[in-house]
Every structure is written in C-alpha cells, then in structure tokens.
Coordinates of C-alpha atoms and ligand atoms in Angstrom, one line a residue:
X194 CA 0.0 0.0 0.0
X195 CA 1.8 3.1 -1.2
X196 CA -0.1 5.8 0.7
X197 CA 1.9 7.6 3.5
X198 CA -0.3 9.1 6.2
X199 CA 0.4 12.0 8.6
X200 CA -2.7 12.7 10.6
X201 CA -1.9 16.1 12.1
X202 CA -5.5 17.3 12.7
X203 CA -6.3 14.4 15.0
X204 CA -2.9 14.3 16.5
X205 CA -2.7 17.9 17.5
X206 CA -6.3 19.0 18.3
X207 CA -8.7 17.8 21.0
X208 CA -11.2 15.1 20.2
X209 CA -14.7 14.6 21.4
X210 CA -14.2 12.3 24.4
X211 CA -17.1 10.1 23.4
X212 CA -15.9 7.0 21.5
X213 CA -12.4 8.4 21.4
X214 CA -10.1 5.5 20.8
X215 CA -7.1 6.8 18.9
X216 CA -5.5 4.7 16.2
X217 CA -8.3 2.2 16.3
X218 CA -9.0 0.8 12.9
X219 CA -11.1 -1.9 14.5
X220 CA -13.4 -0.1 16.9
X221 CA -15.9 -2.0 19.0
X222 CA -19.5 -2.1 18.0
X223 CA -20.4 0.2 20.9
X224 CA -17.8 2.7 19.8
X225 CA -19.3 2.6 16.4
X226 CA -22.8 3.1 17.7
X227 CA -21.7 6.1 19.8
X228 CA -19.9 7.6 16.8
X229 CA -23.2 7.7 15.0
X230 CA -25.2 9.2 17.8
X231 CA -26.3 12.8 17.1
X232 CA -25.1 15.2 19.8
X233 CA -23.7 18.6 20.6
X234 CA -19.9 18.2 20.8
X235 CA -18.2 20.7 23.1
X236 CA -14.6 21.4 23.9
X237 CA -13.4 19.5 20.8
X238 CA -12.6 20.1 17.1
X239 CA -13.7 16.6 15.9
X240 CA -15.2 13.3 16.7
X241 CA -14.0 9.9 15.7
X242 CA -16.4 8.4 13.1
X243 CA -16.4 5.2 11.0
X244 CA -17.8 4.8 7.5
X245 CA -20.6 2.4 6.8
X246 CA -19.6 -0.6 4.8
X247 CA -21.5 -0.7 1.5
X248 CA -22.4 -4.2 0.3
X249 CA -21.7 -3.8 -3.4
X250 CA -19.4 -0.9 -4.1
X251 CA -18.4 -0.2 -7.7
X252 CA -15.9 2.3 -9.0
X253 CA -17.8 4.6 -11.4
X254 CA -15.2 7.1 -12.2
X255 CA -11.6 8.0 -11.3
X256 CA -9.7 11.2 -11.7
X257 CA -6.3 9.8 -12.7
X258 CA -4.4 13.1 -12.1
X259 CA -5.6 13.2 -8.4
X260 CA -4.6 9.5 -8.0
X261 CA -1.1 10.5 -9.4
X262 CA -0.9 13.4 -7.0
X263 CA -1.4 10.9 -4.1
X264 CA 1.2 8.5 -5.6
X265 CA -1.3 5.9 -6.7
X266 CA -0.5 3.9 -9.9
X267 CA -3.3 2.9 -12.4
X268 CA -3.0 -0.7 -11.2
X269 CA -3.4 0.3 -7.6
X270 CA -6.6 2.3 -8.3
X271 CA -8.1 -0.8 -9.9
X272 CA -7.2 -3.0 -7.0
X273 CA -9.6 -4.4 -4.5
X274 CA -8.0 -2.6 -1.5
X275 CA -8.6 0.7 -3.3
X276 CA -12.3 0.0 -3.8
X277 CA -12.6 -1.2 -0.2
X278 CA -10.7 1.8 1.3
X279 CA -12.5 4.5 -0.7
X280 CA -16.0 3.0 -0.3
X281 CA -15.4 2.8 3.5
X282 CA -15.5 -1.0 3.6
X283 CA -12.1 -1.7 4.9
X284 CA -9.9 1.1 6.1
X285 CA -6.2 1.2 5.6
X286 CA -4.2 0.6 8.8
X287 CA -3.0 4.2 9.2
X288 CA -6.3 5.9 8.6
X289 CA -7.8 7.6 11.6
X290 CA -11.3 8.6 10.4
X291 CA -13.0 11.6 12.0
X292 CA -15.8 14.1 11.5
X293 CA -15.1 17.8 12.1
X294 CA -17.2 20.0 14.4
X295 CA -18.3 23.3 12.8
X296 CA -21.2 25.7 12.9
X297 CA -22.3 28.2 10.4
X298 CA -24.5 31.1 9.2
X299 CA -27.1 29.7 6.9
X300 CA -29.0 32.2 4.7
X301 CA -27.8 35.0 6.9
X302 CA -28.8 33.3 10.2
X303 CA -26.7 31.6 12.9
X304 CA -27.6 27.9 12.7
X305 CA -25.5 26.6 15.6
X306 CA -23.6 23.3 15.3
X307 CA -23.6 21.7 11.9
X308 CA -20.4 19.7 11.3
X309 CA -19.4 16.9 9.0
X310 CA -22.8 15.2 9.0
X311 CA -22.0 13.1 6.0
X312 CA -18.4 13.5 5.5
X313 CA -15.7 11.4 7.1
X314 CA -12.1 12.4 6.9
X315 CA -9.9 9.3 6.4
X316 CA -6.5 10.8 7.0
X317 CA -3.9 13.1 5.6
X318 CA -1.7 11.7 2.9
X319 CA 1.7 12.9 2.0
X320 CA 1.5 13.4 -1.8
X321 CA 4.1 13.0 -4.5
X322 CA 4.7 16.7 -4.5
X323 CA 5.3 16.5 -0.7
X324 CA 2.0 18.4 -0.3
X325 CA -0.4 17.1 2.3
X326 CA -3.8 15.9 1.2
X327 CA -6.7 15.2 3.4
X328 CA -8.9 12.4 2.0
X329 CA -12.6 12.7 2.8
X330 CA -15.5 10.4 2.0
X331 CA -18.8 12.2 1.4
X332 CA -21.9 10.1 1.8
X333 CA -20.5 7.2 3.9
X334 CA -22.9 7.3 6.8
X335 CA -23.9 9.2 9.9
X336 CA -21.6 10.9 12.4
X337 CA -22.4 12.9 15.6
X338 CA -23.1 15.8 13.3
X339 CA -25.8 14.2 11.2
X340 CA -28.7 15.5 13.3
X341 CA -31.8 13.8 11.9
X342 CA -30.3 12.9 8.5
X343 CA -28.8 9.7 7.3
X344 CA -25.2 10.7 6.4
X345 CA -25.7 9.4 2.9
X346 CA -25.5 10.9 -0.6
X347 CA -27.3 10.0 -3.8
X348 CA -25.7 9.3 -7.1
X349 CA -27.0 12.5 -8.9
X350 CA -25.5 14.9 -6.3
X351 CA -22.3 12.8 -6.1
X352 CA -21.8 12.9 -9.9
X353 CA -22.3 16.7 -9.8
X354 CA -19.8 17.1 -7.0
X355 CA -17.2 14.8 -8.6
X356 CA -17.3 16.4 -12.0
X357 CA -17.5 19.9 -10.9
X358 CA -14.6 19.8 -8.5
X359 CA -12.4 18.5 -11.3
X360 CA -13.9 20.8 -13.9
X361 CA -13.1 23.8 -11.7
X362 CA -9.6 22.7 -11.1
X363 CA -8.9 22.4 -14.8
X364 CA -10.4 25.8 -15.4
X365 CA -7.9 27.2 -12.9
X366 CA -10.4 28.0 -10.2
X367 CA -9.2 27.2 -6.6
X368 CA -11.2 24.2 -5.5
X369 CA -11.2 21.0 -3.5
X370 CA -10.5 18.0 -5.7
X371 CA -12.2 14.6 -6.2
X372 CA -10.3 11.3 -6.4
X373 CA -13.1 8.9 -7.3
X374 CA -16.8 8.3 -7.5
X375 CA -18.1 5.0 -6.1
X376 CA -21.6 3.6 -6.3
X377 CA -22.6 1.9 -3.1
X378 CA -25.0 -0.5 -4.7
X379 CA -27.5 0.5 -2.0
X380 CA -30.6 2.7 -2.2
X381 CA -31.1 6.0 -0.5
X382 CA -34.5 7.6 0.0
X383 CA -34.9 11.2 -1.0
X384 CA -37.8 13.6 -1.5
X385 CA -36.1 15.4 -4.3
X386 CA -38.6 18.2 -4.8
X387 CA -39.7 18.4 -1.1
X388 CA -43.2 17.6 -2.3
X389 CA -44.0 14.6 0.0
X390 CA -43.1 12.1 -2.7
X391 CA -39.9 10.4 -1.6
X392 CA -38.3 7.9 -3.9
X393 CA -35.4 5.4 -3.7
X394 CA -32.3 6.5 -5.6
X395 CA -28.9 4.9 -6.0
X396 CA -26.4 5.8 -3.3
X397 CA -22.8 7.0 -4.0
X398 CA -19.7 8.2 -2.3
X399 CA -17.2 10.8 -3.5
X400 CA -13.7 10.8 -2.1
X401 CA -12.8 14.5 -1.9
X402 CA -9.2 15.6 -1.6
X403 CA -7.9 19.0 -0.3
X404 CA -5.0 20.2 1.8
X405 CA -7.7 21.0 4.4
X406 CA -11.5 21.0 4.7
X407 CA -11.5 23.6 7.5
X408 CA -14.3 26.1 7.1
X409 CA -15.1 29.5 8.5
X410 CA -17.7 27.7 10.6
X411 CA -15.0 25.7 12.4
X412 CA -14.0 29.0 14.1
X413 CA -17.5 30.4 14.4
X414 CA -18.7 27.4 16.5
X415 CA -15.9 27.9 19.0
X416 CA -16.5 31.6 19.3
X417 CA -20.2 31.1 19.7
X418 CA -19.6 28.7 22.6
X419 CA -17.0 31.0 24.1
X420 CA -14.4 28.3 23.9
X421 CA -11.7 30.9 23.3
X422 CA -8.7 28.8 24.3
X423 CA -9.7 26.2 21.8
X424 CA -10.4 28.8 19.2
X425 CA -6.8 30.1 19.6
X426 CA -5.5 26.5 19.4
X427 CA -7.3 25.9 16.2
X428 CA -6.1 29.2 14.7
X429 CA -2.5 28.3 15.7
X430 CA -2.9 24.9 14.2
X431 CA -4.3 26.2 10.9
X432 CA -1.6 28.8 10.5
X433 CA 1.2 26.4 11.4
X434 CA 0.0 23.7 9.0
X435 CA -1.5 25.6 6.2
X436 CA 0.0 29.1 6.3
X437 CA 3.6 28.5 7.6
X438 CA 4.8 31.3 5.2
X439 CA 3.1 33.8 7.5
X440 CA 5.1 32.9 10.6
X441 CA 8.0 35.2 11.6
X442 CA 11.3 33.7 10.6
X443 CA 12.7 34.1 14.1
X444 CA 10.2 31.9 15.9
X445 CA 7.3 29.6 15.1
X446 CA 4.7 30.9 17.5
X447 CA 1.5 32.6 16.4
X448 CA 1.2 36.1 17.7
X449 CA -1.3 38.9 17.2
X450 CA 0.3 40.1 14.0
X451 CA 0.4 36.7 12.4
X452 CA -3.3 36.2 13.1
X453 CA -4.0 39.5 11.4
X454 CA -1.8 38.7 8.5
X455 CA -3.6 35.3 8.2
X456 CA -7.0 37.0 8.1
X457 CA -5.8 39.3 5.4
X458 CA -4.5 36.4 3.4
X459 CA -7.9 34.6 3.8
X460 CA -9.6 37.8 2.5
X461 CA -7.2 38.0 -0.4
X462 CA -7.7 34.3 -1.4
X463 CA -11.4 34.5 -1.1
X464 CA -11.5 37.6 -3.4
X465 CA -9.5 35.7 -6.0
X466 CA -11.8 32.7 -5.7
X467 CA -14.9 34.8 -6.2
X468 CA -13.4 36.6 -9.2
X469 CA -12.7 33.3 -10.7
X470 CA -16.3 32.1 -10.2
X471 CA -17.5 35.3 -11.9
X472 CA -15.0 34.8 -14.8
X473 CA -16.3 31.3 -15.6
X474 CA -19.9 31.9 -14.7
X475 CA -20.1 29.6 -11.7
X476 CA -22.9 30.1 -9.1
X477 CA -22.2 28.2 -5.9
X478 CA -25.8 28.3 -4.7
X479 CA -25.3 27.9 -0.9
X480 CA -22.6 30.3 0.2
X481 CA -23.3 29.7 3.9
X482 CA -20.3 30.3 6.2
X483 CA -20.0 26.5 6.8
X484 CA -19.4 26.2 3.0
X485 CA -16.5 28.7 2.9
X486 CA -13.0 27.2 3.0
X487 CA -10.4 28.7 5.1
X488 CA -7.9 28.1 2.2
X489 CA -10.0 30.1 -0.3
X490 CA -11.1 26.9 -2.2
X491 CA -14.4 26.3 -3.7
X492 CA -16.0 23.7 -1.4
X493 CA -19.3 21.8 -1.1
X494 CA -20.8 21.4 -4.5
X495 CA -24.5 21.2 -3.9
X496 CA -27.2 23.1 -5.8
X497 CA -24.5 25.0 -7.8
X498 CA -25.1 26.0 -11.4
X499 CA -23.4 27.6 -14.5
X500 CA -24.7 30.8 -15.8
X501 CA -26.0 30.2 -19.3
X502 CA -28.2 33.1 -20.3
X503 CA -26.4 36.1 -18.7
X504 CA -28.7 37.0 -15.8
X505 CA -26.9 38.2 -12.6
X506 CA -30.0 37.5 -10.6
X507 CA -30.0 33.8 -11.5
X508 CA -29.7 31.2 -8.8
X509 CA -29.8 27.5 -9.4
X510 CA -31.0 26.8 -5.8
X511 CA -34.8 26.5 -5.5
X512 CA -34.6 27.1 -1.8
X513 CA -33.1 30.5 -2.6
X514 CA -35.5 31.4 -5.4
X515 CA -37.3 34.0 -3.3
X516 CA -34.5 36.0 -1.7
X517 CA -31.8 35.2 -4.3
X518 CA -29.3 35.8 -1.7
X519 CA -26.8 33.5 -3.4
X520 CA -27.5 34.5 -7.1
X521 CA -24.5 35.0 -9.5
X522 CA -24.3 38.8 -9.1
X523 CA -24.5 38.7 -5.3
X524 CA -21.5 36.4 -4.7
X525 CA -18.9 39.2 -4.1
X526 CA -21.1 40.8 -1.5
X527 CA -21.9 37.5 0.2
X528 CA -18.3 36.5 0.4
X529 CA -17.6 39.9 2.1
X530 CA -20.5 39.3 4.6
X531 CA -19.1 35.8 5.3
X532 CA -15.6 37.2 5.9
X533 CA -17.1 39.6 8.3
X534 CA -18.6 36.7 10.3
X535 CA -15.2 35.1 10.3
X536 CA -13.7 38.3 11.6
X537 CA -16.2 38.4 14.4
X538 CA -15.4 34.9 15.3
X539 CA -11.6 35.4 15.5
X540 CA -11.8 38.9 17.1
X541 CA -11.5 37.5 20.7
X542 CA -8.0 36.3 19.8
X543 CA -6.8 39.7 18.5
X544 CA -5.8 42.8 20.4
X545 CA -7.2 45.4 18.1
X546 CA -10.1 44.5 15.8
X547 CA -9.6 47.5 13.5
X548 CA -6.9 45.4 11.8
X549 CA -9.7 43.0 10.8
X550 CA -11.5 45.8 9.1
X551 CA -8.3 46.4 7.2
X552 CA -8.6 42.8 6.0
X553 CA -12.2 43.4 4.8
X554 CA -10.9 46.5 2.9
X555 CA -8.2 44.4 1.4
X556 CA -10.9 42.0 0.2
X557 CA -12.7 44.9 -1.5
X558 CA -9.5 46.1 -3.1
X559 CA -8.4 42.7 -4.3
X560 CA -11.8 42.0 -5.6
X561 CA -11.8 45.2 -7.6
X562 CA -8.3 44.8 -9.0
X563 CA -8.6 41.1 -9.7
X564 CA -11.9 41.6 -11.4
X565 CA -10.6 44.3 -13.6
X566 CA -7.7 42.2 -14.5
X567 CA -9.9 39.3 -15.3
X568 CA -12.3 41.4 -17.4
X569 CA -9.3 42.9 -19.3
X570 CA -8.2 39.4 -20.1
X571 CA -11.7 38.3 -21.1
X572 CA -11.8 41.2 -23.5
X573 CA -8.2 40.6 -24.8
X574 CA -6.9 44.0 -23.5
X575 CA -3.3 44.2 -22.3
X576 CA -4.3 46.0 -19.1
X577 CA -7.3 47.7 -17.5
X578 CA -7.8 51.4 -18.0
X579 CA -10.5 52.4 -15.5
X580 CA -11.4 55.6 -17.3
X581 CA -12.3 53.8 -20.6
X582 CA -13.0 50.3 -19.5
X583 CA -15.4 50.8 -16.6
X584 CA -18.1 52.3 -18.9
X585 CA -17.3 49.8 -21.6
X586 CA -17.8 46.8 -19.4
X587 CA -20.9 48.2 -17.7
X588 CA -22.5 48.7 -21.1
X589 CA -21.4 45.2 -22.1
X590 CA -23.2 43.8 -19.1
X591 CA -26.2 45.9 -19.9
X592 CA -26.2 44.5 -23.4
X593 CA -25.9 40.9 -22.2
X594 CA -28.8 41.4 -19.8
X595 CA -31.0 43.0 -22.4
X596 CA -31.9 39.6 -23.9
X597 CA -31.1 36.0 -23.4
X598 CA -27.4 35.7 -24.4
X599 CA -25.2 32.8 -23.4
X600 CA -22.2 34.2 -21.5
X601 CA -19.8 31.4 -22.5
X602 CA -20.7 31.6 -26.2
X603 CA -20.7 35.4 -26.3
X604 CA -17.0 35.6 -25.3
X605 CA -16.1 32.8 -27.7
X606 CA -17.7 34.8 -30.5
X607 CA -16.2 38.0 -29.4
X608 CA -12.8 36.4 -29.7
X609 CA -13.6 35.4 -33.3
X610 CA -15.2 38.7 -34.3
X611 CA -13.3 40.3 -37.1
X612 CA -14.5 43.8 -37.7
X613 CA -15.6 44.5 -41.2
X614 CA -14.3 48.1 -41.0
X615 CA -11.4 48.7 -38.8
X616 CA -11.0 52.4 -39.6
X617 CA -12.8 54.6 -37.1
X618 CA -13.5 57.0 -40.0
X619 CA -15.5 54.4 -41.9
X620 CA -17.8 54.0 -38.9
X621 CA -19.7 57.2 -39.3
X622 CA -21.1 56.2 -42.6
X623 CA -24.7 55.1 -42.1
X624 CA -24.8 52.4 -44.9
X625 CA -21.7 50.9 -43.4
X626 CA -23.4 50.9 -40.0
X627 CA -26.4 49.1 -41.4
X628 CA -24.4 46.3 -42.8
X629 CA -22.3 46.2 -39.6
X630 CA -25.4 45.8 -37.5
X631 CA -26.5 42.8 -39.7
X632 CA -23.0 41.4 -39.5
X633 CA -22.8 41.7 -35.8
X634 CA -26.2 40.1 -35.2
X635 CA -25.3 37.3 -37.6
X636 CA -21.9 36.8 -35.9
X637 CA -23.4 36.5 -32.4
X638 CA -26.5 34.5 -33.4
X639 CA -25.0 31.4 -31.9
X640 CA -25.0 32.9 -28.4
X641 CA -28.7 34.0 -28.5
X642 CA -31.4 31.8 -26.9
X643 CA -34.1 33.3 -28.9
X644 CA -34.4 34.2 -32.6
X645 CA -33.1 37.8 -32.6
X646 CA -32.8 38.2 -36.4
X647 CA -35.4 41.0 -36.4
X648 CA -34.3 42.6 -33.1
X649 CA -33.1 46.0 -34.5
X650 CA -32.6 47.4 -31.0
X651 CA -30.2 44.6 -30.1
X652 CA -28.4 45.0 -33.4
X653 CA -27.9 48.7 -32.8
X654 CA -26.8 48.2 -29.2
X655 CA -24.4 45.4 -30.2
X656 CA -22.9 47.3 -33.2
X657 CA -22.4 50.4 -31.2
X658 CA -20.7 48.5 -28.3
X659 CA -18.5 46.6 -30.8
X660 CA -17.4 49.8 -32.4
X661 CA -16.3 51.1 -29.0
X662 CA -14.6 47.8 -28.2
X663 CA -12.8 47.8 -31.5
X664 CA -11.5 51.3 -31.0
X665 CA -10.4 50.4 -27.5
X666 CA -8.7 47.3 -28.7
X667 CA -7.1 49.3 -31.6
X668 CA -5.8 52.0 -29.3
X669 CA -4.5 49.4 -26.8
X670 CA -2.1 48.4 -29.6
X671 CA -2.1 44.8 -28.5
X672 CA -1.1 42.5 -31.5
X673 CA -4.0 40.4 -32.7
X674 CA -2.3 37.1 -31.8
X675 CA -1.7 38.3 -28.2
X676 CA -5.3 39.5 -27.9
X677 CA -6.5 36.1 -29.0
X678 CA -4.2 34.2 -26.7
X679 CA -5.3 36.3 -23.7
X680 CA -9.0 35.7 -24.6
X681 CA -8.5 32.0 -25.2
X682 CA -7.0 31.5 -21.7
X683 CA -9.6 33.7 -19.9
X684 CA -12.8 32.4 -21.7
X685 CA -13.6 28.7 -21.4
X686 CA -15.2 26.9 -24.2
X687 CA -16.3 23.9 -22.2
X688 CA -18.0 24.3 -18.8
X689 CA -20.1 21.8 -16.9
X690 CA -23.4 23.1 -18.2
X691 CA -26.3 22.1 -16.0
X692 CA -27.9 20.0 -18.7
X693 CA -24.7 18.1 -19.4
X694 CA -24.4 17.0 -15.8
X695 CA -28.0 16.0 -15.9
X696 CA -27.6 13.8 -19.0
X697 CA -24.6 12.0 -17.4
X698 CA -26.8 11.5 -14.3
X699 CA -29.7 10.1 -16.1
X700 CA -27.6 7.7 -18.1
X701 CA -25.7 6.6 -14.9
X702 CA -29.0 6.1 -13.0
X703 CA -30.1 3.9 -16.0
X704 CA -26.9 1.8 -15.5
X705 CA -24.4 3.4 -17.9
X706 CA -21.8 5.6 -16.2
X707 CA -19.6 6.0 -19.2
X708 CA -20.7 9.6 -19.9
X709 CA -19.2 10.7 -16.6
X710 CA -15.7 9.8 -17.7
X711 CA -16.4 11.2 -21.1
X712 CA -17.4 14.5 -19.6
X713 CA -14.4 14.5 -17.3
X714 CA -12.2 14.0 -20.3
X715 CA -13.6 17.0 -22.1
X716 CA -13.5 19.2 -19.1
X717 CA -9.8 18.5 -18.6
X718 CA -9.1 20.9 -21.4
X719 CA -11.8 23.5 -21.1
X720 CA -10.0 26.2 -23.1
X721 CA -9.1 24.0 -26.1
X722 CA -11.1 23.6 -29.2
X723 CA -11.6 19.8 -29.2
X724 CA -13.5 19.7 -32.5
X725 CA -14.6 16.1 -31.9
X726 CA -16.2 17.1 -28.6
X727 CA -18.0 20.2 -29.9
X728 CA -21.4 18.8 -28.9
X729 CA -20.3 19.3 -25.2
X730 CA -19.9 23.0 -25.9
X731 CA -23.5 23.5 -27.2
X732 CA -25.5 26.0 -25.3
X733 CA -28.5 24.8 -23.3
X734 CA -31.1 23.0 -25.6
X735 CA -34.7 24.1 -25.3
X736 CA -35.8 20.9 -23.6
X737 CA -33.5 21.8 -20.7
X738 CA -34.9 25.3 -20.2
X739 CA -37.2 24.5 -17.3
X740 CA -36.2 21.0 -16.5
X741 CA -35.4 20.2 -12.9
X742 CA -31.7 19.4 -12.5
X743 CA -30.9 21.6 -15.5
X744 CA -32.3 25.0 -14.5
X745 CA -33.4 24.4 -10.9
X746 CA -31.9 22.3 -8.2
X747 CA -33.0 21.6 -4.7
X748 CA -30.7 21.0 -1.8
X749 CA -31.9 17.4 -1.6
X750 CA -28.8 15.3 -2.1
Ligands
LIG824 P1 -24.7 21.7 3.1 O1 -25.3 23.1 3.2 O2 -25.3 20.8 2.1 O3 -23.2 21.8 3.0 O4 -25.0 21.0 4.5 C1 -25.3 21.7 5.7 C2 -25.2 20.7 6.9 O5 -26.0 19.6 6.7 C3 -23.8 20.1 7.0 O6 -23.5 20.0 8.4 C4 -23.9 18.7 6.4 O7 -23.0 17.8 6.9 C5 -25.3 18.4 6.8 N1 -26.0 17.4 5.9 C6 -26.4 17.6 4.7 N2 -26.9 16.5 4.2 C7 -26.8 15.5 5.1 C8 -27.2 14.1 5.2 N3 -27.8 13.5 4.2 N4 -26.9 13.5 6.3 C9 -26.3 14.1 7.4 N5 -25.9 15.4 7.4 C10 -26.2 16.1 6.2
LIG825 MG1 -21.7 22.1 3.5

C-alpha cells in the first residue's frame, strides 16, 4: 500500500471524548454506535467516526491526475484494496477517520452546530509533491453531526460534486479535488422536490481531496460557545500547518500580527476565488459560512449551477428562489459578509479588531483589481484602464442582460469577431453601420437563446458596443495574436453546463456511467477547441430550459 499518512488534525487537536479510541481501525460495536449518535460536541474540534460498509461498491469514475498526486498507480486504483478503502468497507491501517465540528450562518442566520454530517475524513496523505492531502469520503454514513439525517449521498449529487470539482480545477479555479466516485450498490430515499413524494435512488460516495477541509464555521462554533482557548488553538494549528509562510522567521509561534496577516490572506484568497467564479460563470448556490473554505477553495458542490443566459439574478438553488441571496451577481457581497462573520469569530484572539476591518478592505480592493484584471483578459486587453474600461464593461453587461445571451458563447464569438471596417472614420457612414449591424447580429447569433434576427434594437446596441470595443482594442495596440491568446485563456469553451451534468446523471442512473468519464475528459481541457467534442460546448437546448436538474436544483442530495 503506497499511501503515506500523517494525521496532524487528529494528533494535534482535541477530540470529542465520546468514542475516542485513537489509532483504532477496529473499533468495538459500541464505539461505532456512539460515533453515529447525534449530539452537541463541546470542547473538541472533531469526533471519531467510522464509515458504513456498503455491500456492493463499484468504482464509477476515477480522476487519474488526483490519483497520481497521491502517488497511486493505475494498477493500484483498480485494486480491491482501493475500492474497499474508498468505499469505506475496509480502512487502511494508518487511517484515523473523523468528522469535524463546525457551525455556520445559513442564509444569513446563525444555525449553531452543523459539522461533518455526512463527510468522514480518512486521514492526511503525503503526496508525490510533498504536499499534504486530506482524503474525505462524502456520503459514507452518519456521524455525531448528522442531526436527523442519514449521512448518505445519492448518485446524482455525487456525480455533480465529482465532475464539478475536477472541472473547476482544470479551469484554474481554486477548489477541493475529487479522487473517485463510487456507487454503493444501495438505495437511498430522498424527497427530491420536497413535495412529499420520496423515492429510492442509488447511493454513492465521492472521495474528496484537499489540503484541508476547515471552514469559516470551524472557528465560528468555538467563538459562539465562548471556547476561546480552543479557538486560539485551532487558529494556531491552521496557521502552522496551512499558512507557515506567514510565521515570523525568528520563531514559530502565532502572535497577534500573524493572526491579522492570516485573516488578510484569507480575505485575499477569497477575493481571488470569487473573481474566478465570476469569470467562468459559476454560481455556488449555498454560500453559507459553513461552506466557505479557510484556504479560499471552492468547497461543497451542492445546488450549484453555471450561468447560461447572462442573468446576474439567476440562482440554481430553488430554496433561494425567493430571496436570491446566493445568485450570481451577489456572490462578491456575500463573500464579504461571510468574511465579516469570520472576523467576528476570531476577534477575541486579536488585540485590536480594527486590523480585521483592514482585511475586509483588502478583500474589496483585491476583488476590484482582480476583477478588472480578469475582465481585461476576457476582452483581450493588455491592461485595465478604468477611465475607458469601466463604462465599456458596464455597457457590455447591460447588453448581455437585455436579452437571453449565453455568456460562454458570447465571449467565444467576441474572440472570433473580425470587424468588417477597422478604420474609425468608416464607422460614421450610415450604410456601413447598417451592414455592420447585420454582420454583428449574424456573428453573435450562436449565443442567443431566442431568434433575434429582427431585433433591431439589439443590433444597434451590439454594433455600437462593438465599435467602441474595436477602438479600445485598436488603441490598446495589442497585437491580434496576443489578444486572441489572452482571450483564449480567460474564456472557457467547455463548462459543466447544467444539462450536461443532468444527461450524465440520467444515463448513470439507468446503468451506464460512461458519460461521466467522457465529460471529465472534455472538461480536462476547457480552453481548447476539441472539435470532436463540440457537442459538449453546445448551449442549453430548449428541452432543458425549465427541466429540474438543468435549470433548478433543490438542496436534496
Ligand atoms: P450543506 O449546506 O449541504 O453543505 O449541508 C449543511 C449541513 O447539513 C452540514 O453540516 C452537512 O453535513 C449536513 N448534511 C447535509 N446532508 C446531510 C445528510 N444526508 N446526512 C447528514 N448530514 C447532512
Ligand atoms: Mg456544507
């Protein structure tokens, strides 16, 4: 067995005293029963927890590059020990499974203790790059944090989590990873639409992989319970293990200044993550503080979605359809709000809390500069010029909002737009403008969800915006090849469109999981043309417009 474990979280932080038998890979049945008993866990960062043993696990998909990162060969990933370990059937000797204690603000309200209700951390592996990777099974049974729920996950939500984590990684967006997707061979009952009509669905487990799964909520729960010594201990642990570069060179103790620097770094990373979501059109859907990673990674893929028609008020989450708290356009503000909750939580460990406000300001500044940088790249400009580009981009968004335009396709077509008349002088001629309007409408036709061929208002708006864009691009002086190269790297061609995930789900539920691997393959190179795979770049077909799973998702998973 090639995996090398170093279980720092369990070794260095206090455990729930109930059912706490360290290093026990063969717990007694009473320990197991206790580990599945819902309770409030005080004075601890985690509880020991043991996965259920599914009767007929089956490997449905593997992310080879994640296996490689952990040092696993293709033969090993096909072995029986691999299937047993990552389905929870038979743990490896060095694994010390545990569930973390955390709380969170859900939809703006403090929700108390939440915790890993259906996630069990198996242990921390030293990867081939010397990095440390926590392995975590999602959907492998109840823990003390499961409350009234079963700790399980269904195939549909597991496919979505598996594929999206990897898709985001290949897009260059900070994210947790996924090693494998395993079908449990067992049925899980879910009331998918919350309409009193539960049905049995196939169960599945995703093995998630990240340097750490610590969330804002891990700190919030300790602050809410006034467990300040433990809060300081957790802060120290996270800084020492995941942010060692912030420690003073002279000593390795975490003082006030280091905690402040750490909060600033979280603000900076969170801003970068959100800008990346906005760049690719990702909507998380449940940005509760328990779903915010302390490392600035995208975490917990639930009712997420991808913006198709550019509508900043769009949210995939039906639970959020009323308030739209977590819609696409709100994500930057919500991340700020979440960071403010984290600041409140860690404030008791800091001398002067105004330094935390500085962190929030840093978030705003980073957000602004990164976003401008990202938009400049999306438009193929060598750099952002606020004076010219702020109105240009505002008007672009106005244009995109004015009718149903696919965001991904729009930027693809913008990259391939070759102006008919590049000379600004030629643009004043009205006949030329007429033909340019027709050209523009024709060129962008592929990004429209409705027939816009007679939409003269859109044609005028589009042509006028393109004229300004061409002039800006011309004055920028960027060589055409560089402009294209910038745009190509900033604008994905292939994203995990909601309907694509749904097709893979339906086929897998019907017994054929092959489309999951096929999609993963396409999503490995989201910026490349891949002509043979063009069908995976198609914008949402009409049948998917209002179909559940494609346009709307519930939290049921
Ligand atoms: P989420 O917003 O989906 O990330 O989940 C919020 C909380 O509910 C977390 O503490 C989860 O662990 C818990 N949870 C969600 N689904 C289940 C389930 N099926 N069984 C146990 N706990 C769950
Ligand atoms: Mg969660």
